[in-house]
Short mmCIF file of C-alpha atoms and ligand atoms in Angstrom, two decimals:
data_model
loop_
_atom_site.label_atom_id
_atom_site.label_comp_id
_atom_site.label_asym_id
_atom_site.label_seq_id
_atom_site.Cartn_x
_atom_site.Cartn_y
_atom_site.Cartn_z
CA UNK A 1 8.55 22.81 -1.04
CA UNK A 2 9.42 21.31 -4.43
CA UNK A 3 9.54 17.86 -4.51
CA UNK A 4 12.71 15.14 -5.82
CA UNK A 5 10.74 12.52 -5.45
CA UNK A 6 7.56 12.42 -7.72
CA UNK A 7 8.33 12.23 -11.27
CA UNK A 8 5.56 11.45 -13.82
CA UNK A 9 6.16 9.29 -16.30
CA UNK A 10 8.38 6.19 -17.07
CA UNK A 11 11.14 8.05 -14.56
CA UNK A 12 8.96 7.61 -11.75
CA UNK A 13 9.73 3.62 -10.73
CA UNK A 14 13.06 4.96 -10.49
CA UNK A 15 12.31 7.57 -7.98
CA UNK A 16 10.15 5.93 -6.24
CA UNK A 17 12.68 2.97 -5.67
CA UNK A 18 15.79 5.90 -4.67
CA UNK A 19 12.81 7.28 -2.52
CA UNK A 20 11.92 3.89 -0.35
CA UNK A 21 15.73 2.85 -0.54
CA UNK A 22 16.59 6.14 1.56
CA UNK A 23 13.69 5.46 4.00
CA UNK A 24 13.62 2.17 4.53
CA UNK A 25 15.58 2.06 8.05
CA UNK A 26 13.41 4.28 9.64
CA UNK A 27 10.11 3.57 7.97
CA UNK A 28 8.30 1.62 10.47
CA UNK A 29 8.78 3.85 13.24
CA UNK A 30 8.27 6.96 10.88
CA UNK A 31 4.27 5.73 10.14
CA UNK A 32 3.61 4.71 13.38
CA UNK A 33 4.72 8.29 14.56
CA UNK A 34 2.42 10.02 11.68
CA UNK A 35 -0.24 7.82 11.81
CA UNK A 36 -0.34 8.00 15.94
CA UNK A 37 0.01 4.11 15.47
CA UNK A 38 -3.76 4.08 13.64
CA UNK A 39 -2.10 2.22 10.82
CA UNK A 40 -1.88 -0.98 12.22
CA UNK A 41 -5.36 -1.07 13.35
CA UNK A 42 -6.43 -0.23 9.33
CA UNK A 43 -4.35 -3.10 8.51
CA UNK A 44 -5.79 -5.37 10.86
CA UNK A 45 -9.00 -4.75 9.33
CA UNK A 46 -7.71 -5.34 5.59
CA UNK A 47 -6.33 -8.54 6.89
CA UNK A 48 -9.65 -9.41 8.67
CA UNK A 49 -11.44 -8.63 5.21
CA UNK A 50 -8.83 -10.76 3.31
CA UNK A 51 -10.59 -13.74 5.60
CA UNK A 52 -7.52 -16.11 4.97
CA UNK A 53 -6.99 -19.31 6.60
CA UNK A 54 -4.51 -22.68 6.31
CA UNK A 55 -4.61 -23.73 3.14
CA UNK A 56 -5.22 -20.36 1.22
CA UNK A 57 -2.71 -18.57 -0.62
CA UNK A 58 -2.36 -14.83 -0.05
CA UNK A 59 -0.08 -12.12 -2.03
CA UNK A 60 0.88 -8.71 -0.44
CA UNK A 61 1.98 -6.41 -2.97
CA UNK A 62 4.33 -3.34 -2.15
CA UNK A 63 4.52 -5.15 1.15
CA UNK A 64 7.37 -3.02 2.03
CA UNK A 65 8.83 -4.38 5.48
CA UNK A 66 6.38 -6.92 5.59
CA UNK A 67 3.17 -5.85 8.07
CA UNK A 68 0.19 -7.02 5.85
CA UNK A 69 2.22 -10.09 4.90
CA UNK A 70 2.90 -11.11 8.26
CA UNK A 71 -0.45 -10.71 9.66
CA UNK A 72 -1.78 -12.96 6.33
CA UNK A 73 0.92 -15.72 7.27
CA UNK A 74 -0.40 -15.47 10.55
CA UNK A 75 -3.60 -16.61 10.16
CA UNK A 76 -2.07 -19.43 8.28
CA UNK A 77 -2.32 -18.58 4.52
CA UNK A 78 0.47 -19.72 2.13
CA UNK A 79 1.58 -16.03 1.75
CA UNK A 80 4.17 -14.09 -0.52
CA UNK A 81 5.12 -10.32 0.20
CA UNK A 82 6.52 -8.54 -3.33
CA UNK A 83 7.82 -5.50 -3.84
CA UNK A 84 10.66 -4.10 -5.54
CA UNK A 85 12.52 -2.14 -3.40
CA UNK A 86 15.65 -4.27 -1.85
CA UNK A 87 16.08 -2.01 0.61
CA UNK A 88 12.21 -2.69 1.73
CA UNK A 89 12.56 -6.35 1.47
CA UNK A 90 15.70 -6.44 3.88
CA UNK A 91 14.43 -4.90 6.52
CA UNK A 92 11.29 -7.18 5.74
CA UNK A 93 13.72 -10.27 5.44
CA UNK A 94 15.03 -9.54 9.00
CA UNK A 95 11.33 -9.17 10.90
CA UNK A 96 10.66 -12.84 9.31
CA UNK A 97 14.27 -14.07 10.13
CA UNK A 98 13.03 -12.79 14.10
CA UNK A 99 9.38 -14.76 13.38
CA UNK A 100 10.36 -17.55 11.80
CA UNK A 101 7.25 -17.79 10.14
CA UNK A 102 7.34 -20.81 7.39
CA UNK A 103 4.63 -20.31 5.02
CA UNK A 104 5.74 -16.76 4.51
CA UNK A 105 8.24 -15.71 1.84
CA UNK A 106 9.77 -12.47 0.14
CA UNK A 107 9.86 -11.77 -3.66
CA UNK A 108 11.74 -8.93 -5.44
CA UNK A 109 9.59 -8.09 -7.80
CA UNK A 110 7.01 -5.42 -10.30
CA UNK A 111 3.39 -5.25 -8.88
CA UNK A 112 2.39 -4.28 -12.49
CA UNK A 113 4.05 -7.36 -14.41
CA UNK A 114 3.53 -10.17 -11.45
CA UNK A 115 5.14 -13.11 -12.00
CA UNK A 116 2.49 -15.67 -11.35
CA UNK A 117 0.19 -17.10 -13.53
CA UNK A 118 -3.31 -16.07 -13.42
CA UNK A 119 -6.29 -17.48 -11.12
CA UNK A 120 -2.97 -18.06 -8.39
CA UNK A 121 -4.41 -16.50 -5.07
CA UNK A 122 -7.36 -16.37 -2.52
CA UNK A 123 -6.56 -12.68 -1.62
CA UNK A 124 -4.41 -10.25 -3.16
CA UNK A 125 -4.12 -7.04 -1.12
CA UNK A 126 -1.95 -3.55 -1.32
CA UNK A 127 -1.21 -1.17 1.36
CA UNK A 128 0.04 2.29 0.80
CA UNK A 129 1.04 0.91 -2.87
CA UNK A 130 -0.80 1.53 -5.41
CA UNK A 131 -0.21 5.26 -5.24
CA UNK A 132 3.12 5.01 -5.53
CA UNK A 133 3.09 2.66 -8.89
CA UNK A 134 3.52 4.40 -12.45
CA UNK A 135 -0.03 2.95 -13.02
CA UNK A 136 -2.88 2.24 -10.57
CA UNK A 137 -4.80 1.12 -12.95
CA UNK A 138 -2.50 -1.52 -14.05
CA UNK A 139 -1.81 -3.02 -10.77
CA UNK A 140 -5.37 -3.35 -10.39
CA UNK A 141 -5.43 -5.46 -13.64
CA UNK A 142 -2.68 -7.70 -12.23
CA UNK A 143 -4.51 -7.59 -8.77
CA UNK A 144 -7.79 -8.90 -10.77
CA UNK A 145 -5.58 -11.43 -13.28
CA UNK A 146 -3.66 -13.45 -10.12
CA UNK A 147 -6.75 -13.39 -7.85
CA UNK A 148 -8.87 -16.62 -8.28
CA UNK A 149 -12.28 -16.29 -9.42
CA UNK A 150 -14.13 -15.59 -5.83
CA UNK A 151 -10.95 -14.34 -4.89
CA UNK A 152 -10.71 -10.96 -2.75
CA UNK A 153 -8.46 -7.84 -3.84
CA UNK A 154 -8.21 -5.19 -0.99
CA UNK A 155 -6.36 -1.94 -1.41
CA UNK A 156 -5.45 0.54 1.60
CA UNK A 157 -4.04 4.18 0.87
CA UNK A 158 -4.91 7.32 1.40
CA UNK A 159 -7.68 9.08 0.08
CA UNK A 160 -9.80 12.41 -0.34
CA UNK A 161 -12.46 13.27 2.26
CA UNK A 162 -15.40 14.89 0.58
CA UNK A 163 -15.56 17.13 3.25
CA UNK A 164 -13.84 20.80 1.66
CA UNK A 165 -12.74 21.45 5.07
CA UNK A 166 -11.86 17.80 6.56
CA UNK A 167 -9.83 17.98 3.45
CA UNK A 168 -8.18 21.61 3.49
CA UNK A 169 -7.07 20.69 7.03
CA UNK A 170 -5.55 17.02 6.12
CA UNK A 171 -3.90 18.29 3.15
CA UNK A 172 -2.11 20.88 5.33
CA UNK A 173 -1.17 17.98 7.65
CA UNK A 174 0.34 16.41 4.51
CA UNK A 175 1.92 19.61 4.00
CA UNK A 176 3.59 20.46 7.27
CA UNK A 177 3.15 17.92 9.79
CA UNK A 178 4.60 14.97 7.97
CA UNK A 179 7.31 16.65 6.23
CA UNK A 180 8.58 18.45 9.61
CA UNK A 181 8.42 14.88 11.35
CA UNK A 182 10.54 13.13 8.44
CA UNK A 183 12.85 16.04 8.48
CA UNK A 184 13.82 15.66 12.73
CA UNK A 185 13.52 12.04 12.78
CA UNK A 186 15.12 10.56 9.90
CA UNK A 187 16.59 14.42 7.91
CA UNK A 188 14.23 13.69 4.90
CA UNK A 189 12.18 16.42 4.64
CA UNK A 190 11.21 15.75 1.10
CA UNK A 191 10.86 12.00 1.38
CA UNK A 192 7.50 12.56 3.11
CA UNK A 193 6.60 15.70 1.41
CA UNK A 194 5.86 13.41 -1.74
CA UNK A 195 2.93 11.45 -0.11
CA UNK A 196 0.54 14.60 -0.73
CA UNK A 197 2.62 14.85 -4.37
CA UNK A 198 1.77 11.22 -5.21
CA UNK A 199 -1.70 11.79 -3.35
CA UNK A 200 -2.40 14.91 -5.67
CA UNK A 201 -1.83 12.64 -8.81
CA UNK A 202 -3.58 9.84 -7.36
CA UNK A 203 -7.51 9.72 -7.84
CA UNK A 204 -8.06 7.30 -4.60
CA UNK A 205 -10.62 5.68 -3.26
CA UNK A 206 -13.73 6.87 -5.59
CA UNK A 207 -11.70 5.94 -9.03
CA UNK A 208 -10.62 3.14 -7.21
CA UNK A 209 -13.92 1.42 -6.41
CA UNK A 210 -15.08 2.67 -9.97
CA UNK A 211 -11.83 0.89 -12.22
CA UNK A 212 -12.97 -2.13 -9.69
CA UNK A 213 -16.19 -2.00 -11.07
CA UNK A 214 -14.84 -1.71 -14.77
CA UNK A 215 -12.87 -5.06 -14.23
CA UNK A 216 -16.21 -6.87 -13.25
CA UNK A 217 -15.38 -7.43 -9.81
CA UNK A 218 -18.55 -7.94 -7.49
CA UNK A 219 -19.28 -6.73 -3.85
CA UNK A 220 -17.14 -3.58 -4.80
CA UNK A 221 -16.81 -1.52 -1.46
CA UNK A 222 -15.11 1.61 -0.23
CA UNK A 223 -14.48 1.70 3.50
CA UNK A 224 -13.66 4.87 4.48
CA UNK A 225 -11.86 6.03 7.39
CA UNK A 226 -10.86 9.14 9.17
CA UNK A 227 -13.33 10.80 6.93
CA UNK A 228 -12.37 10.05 3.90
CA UNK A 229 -8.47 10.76 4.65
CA UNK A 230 -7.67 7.03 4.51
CA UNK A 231 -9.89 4.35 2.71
CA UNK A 232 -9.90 0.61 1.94
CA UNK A 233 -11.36 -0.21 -1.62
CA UNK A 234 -12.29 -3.87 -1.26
CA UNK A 235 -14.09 -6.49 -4.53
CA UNK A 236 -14.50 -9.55 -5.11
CA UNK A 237 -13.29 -11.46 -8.86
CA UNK A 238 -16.39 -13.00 -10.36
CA UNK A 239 -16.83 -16.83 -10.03
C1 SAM B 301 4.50 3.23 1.42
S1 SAM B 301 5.31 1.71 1.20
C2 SAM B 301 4.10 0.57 1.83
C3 SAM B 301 4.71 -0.61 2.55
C4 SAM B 301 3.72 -1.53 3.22
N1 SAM B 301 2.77 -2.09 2.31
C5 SAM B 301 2.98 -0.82 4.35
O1 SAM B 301 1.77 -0.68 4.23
O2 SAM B 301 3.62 -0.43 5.31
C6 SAM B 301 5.19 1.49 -0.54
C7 SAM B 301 6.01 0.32 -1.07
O3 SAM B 301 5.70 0.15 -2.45
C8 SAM B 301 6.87 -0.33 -3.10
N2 SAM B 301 6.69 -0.15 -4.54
C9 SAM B 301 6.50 1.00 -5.22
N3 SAM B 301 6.36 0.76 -6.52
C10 SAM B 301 6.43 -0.59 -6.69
C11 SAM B 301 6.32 -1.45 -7.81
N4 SAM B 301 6.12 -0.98 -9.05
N5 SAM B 301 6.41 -2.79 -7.61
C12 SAM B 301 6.62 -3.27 -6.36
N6 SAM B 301 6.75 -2.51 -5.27
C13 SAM B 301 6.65 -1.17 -5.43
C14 SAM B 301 7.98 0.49 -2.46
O4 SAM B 301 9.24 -0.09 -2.63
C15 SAM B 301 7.52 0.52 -0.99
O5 SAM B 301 8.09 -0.53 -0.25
#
């Protein structure tokens, strides 16, 4: 199936954003279909390594409708979701306007130009993001420049098991499953056909760990789970 919606290139922030603005309704219920509701539990633990409490300030970036955000503001950090799809950020807008929560807030916004000066935050963490941005490796500088020094950056996406055949039979998942379930429950087909597009171009979890390495970070970890198929990179910015 050719794909509309991975574009290399300085065209691809635009596709991307046409791509989440077409989803964005039916998002929520869409991963928790594909993922068999497994991606809450890997946030949970990205929140639990962020190790936020009152007084901290958090950023989610790509925070999409808001579920890593949420769970930091929970646990009482000062915490701002960015991302810069509108269409992401309503839906996002209308969970908090439910929640109430008041330490919590919603930027529009660039993950790889972040407008906040450096040394800002106690844990800056992506889900399902970086992936999708023109340049990883840029949003992993940003990551590193806003974090404070002892500050934790935490990525979640999905990766490459090392296993040939783990991986033959995910990447047909990719292929068939996810696509077939966008197409009969929201009639995007092609929407999810682009997460094994952007996966493809994406090196994941070991280039990940090893750019986090390149920026100095310390206790540079990859978590991997499912096999490989999904994986939280996780550092630390030297004090
Ligand atoms: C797959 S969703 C992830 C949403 C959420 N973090 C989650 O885990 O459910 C990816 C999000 O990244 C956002 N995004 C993509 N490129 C971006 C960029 N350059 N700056 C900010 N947000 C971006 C999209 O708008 C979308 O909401």
């Amino acid at each position: 199936m050719s794909n509309v919606f991975y574009e290399p290139g300085e065209q691809r922030a635009a596709k991307v954003g046409s791509l989440f603005a077409r989803i964005a309704r039916h998002y929520d219920f869409l991963n928790d279909l594909q993922s068999f509701g497994l991606h809450r539990r890997w946030k949970q633990r990205v929140v639990k390594l962020a190790g936020v409490a009152t007084g901290d300030r958090a950023l989610d970036l790509c925070c999409g409708t808001g579920d890593l955000a949420f769970a930091l503001a929970r646990r009482g950090a000062e915490t701002t979701g960015l991302d810069f799809s509108p269409e992401m950020l309503a839906v996002a807008d209308r969970r908090n306007g439910k929640l109430k929560l008041p330490n919590l807030k919603f930027l529009q916004g660039d993950a790889q130009q972040l407008p906040f000066p450096d040394n800002s935050f106690t844990a800056v963490t992506i889900g399902y993001g970086l992936r999708n941005l023109t340049s990883w490796e840029r949003g992993l500088e940003e990551m590193h420049r806003v974090a404070r020094p002892g500050g934790r950056l935490i990525v979640l996406d999905f990766g490459k098991p090392a296993n040939g055949l783990w991986r033959a039979i995910y990447f047909t998942h990719l292929k068939m499953s996810v696509p077939l379930l966008g197409w009969l429950f929201c009639g995007n087909a092609s929407a999810y056909a682009y997460i094994l597009e952007s996966l493809k171009h994406y090196p994941a979890q070991l280039a990940v760990a090893d750019k986090m390495r390149r920026l100095n970070l310390t206790d540079v970890r990859v978590i991997n789970l499912l096999g490989g198929a999904m994986a939280i990179n996780y550092g630390e910015k030297v004090r």
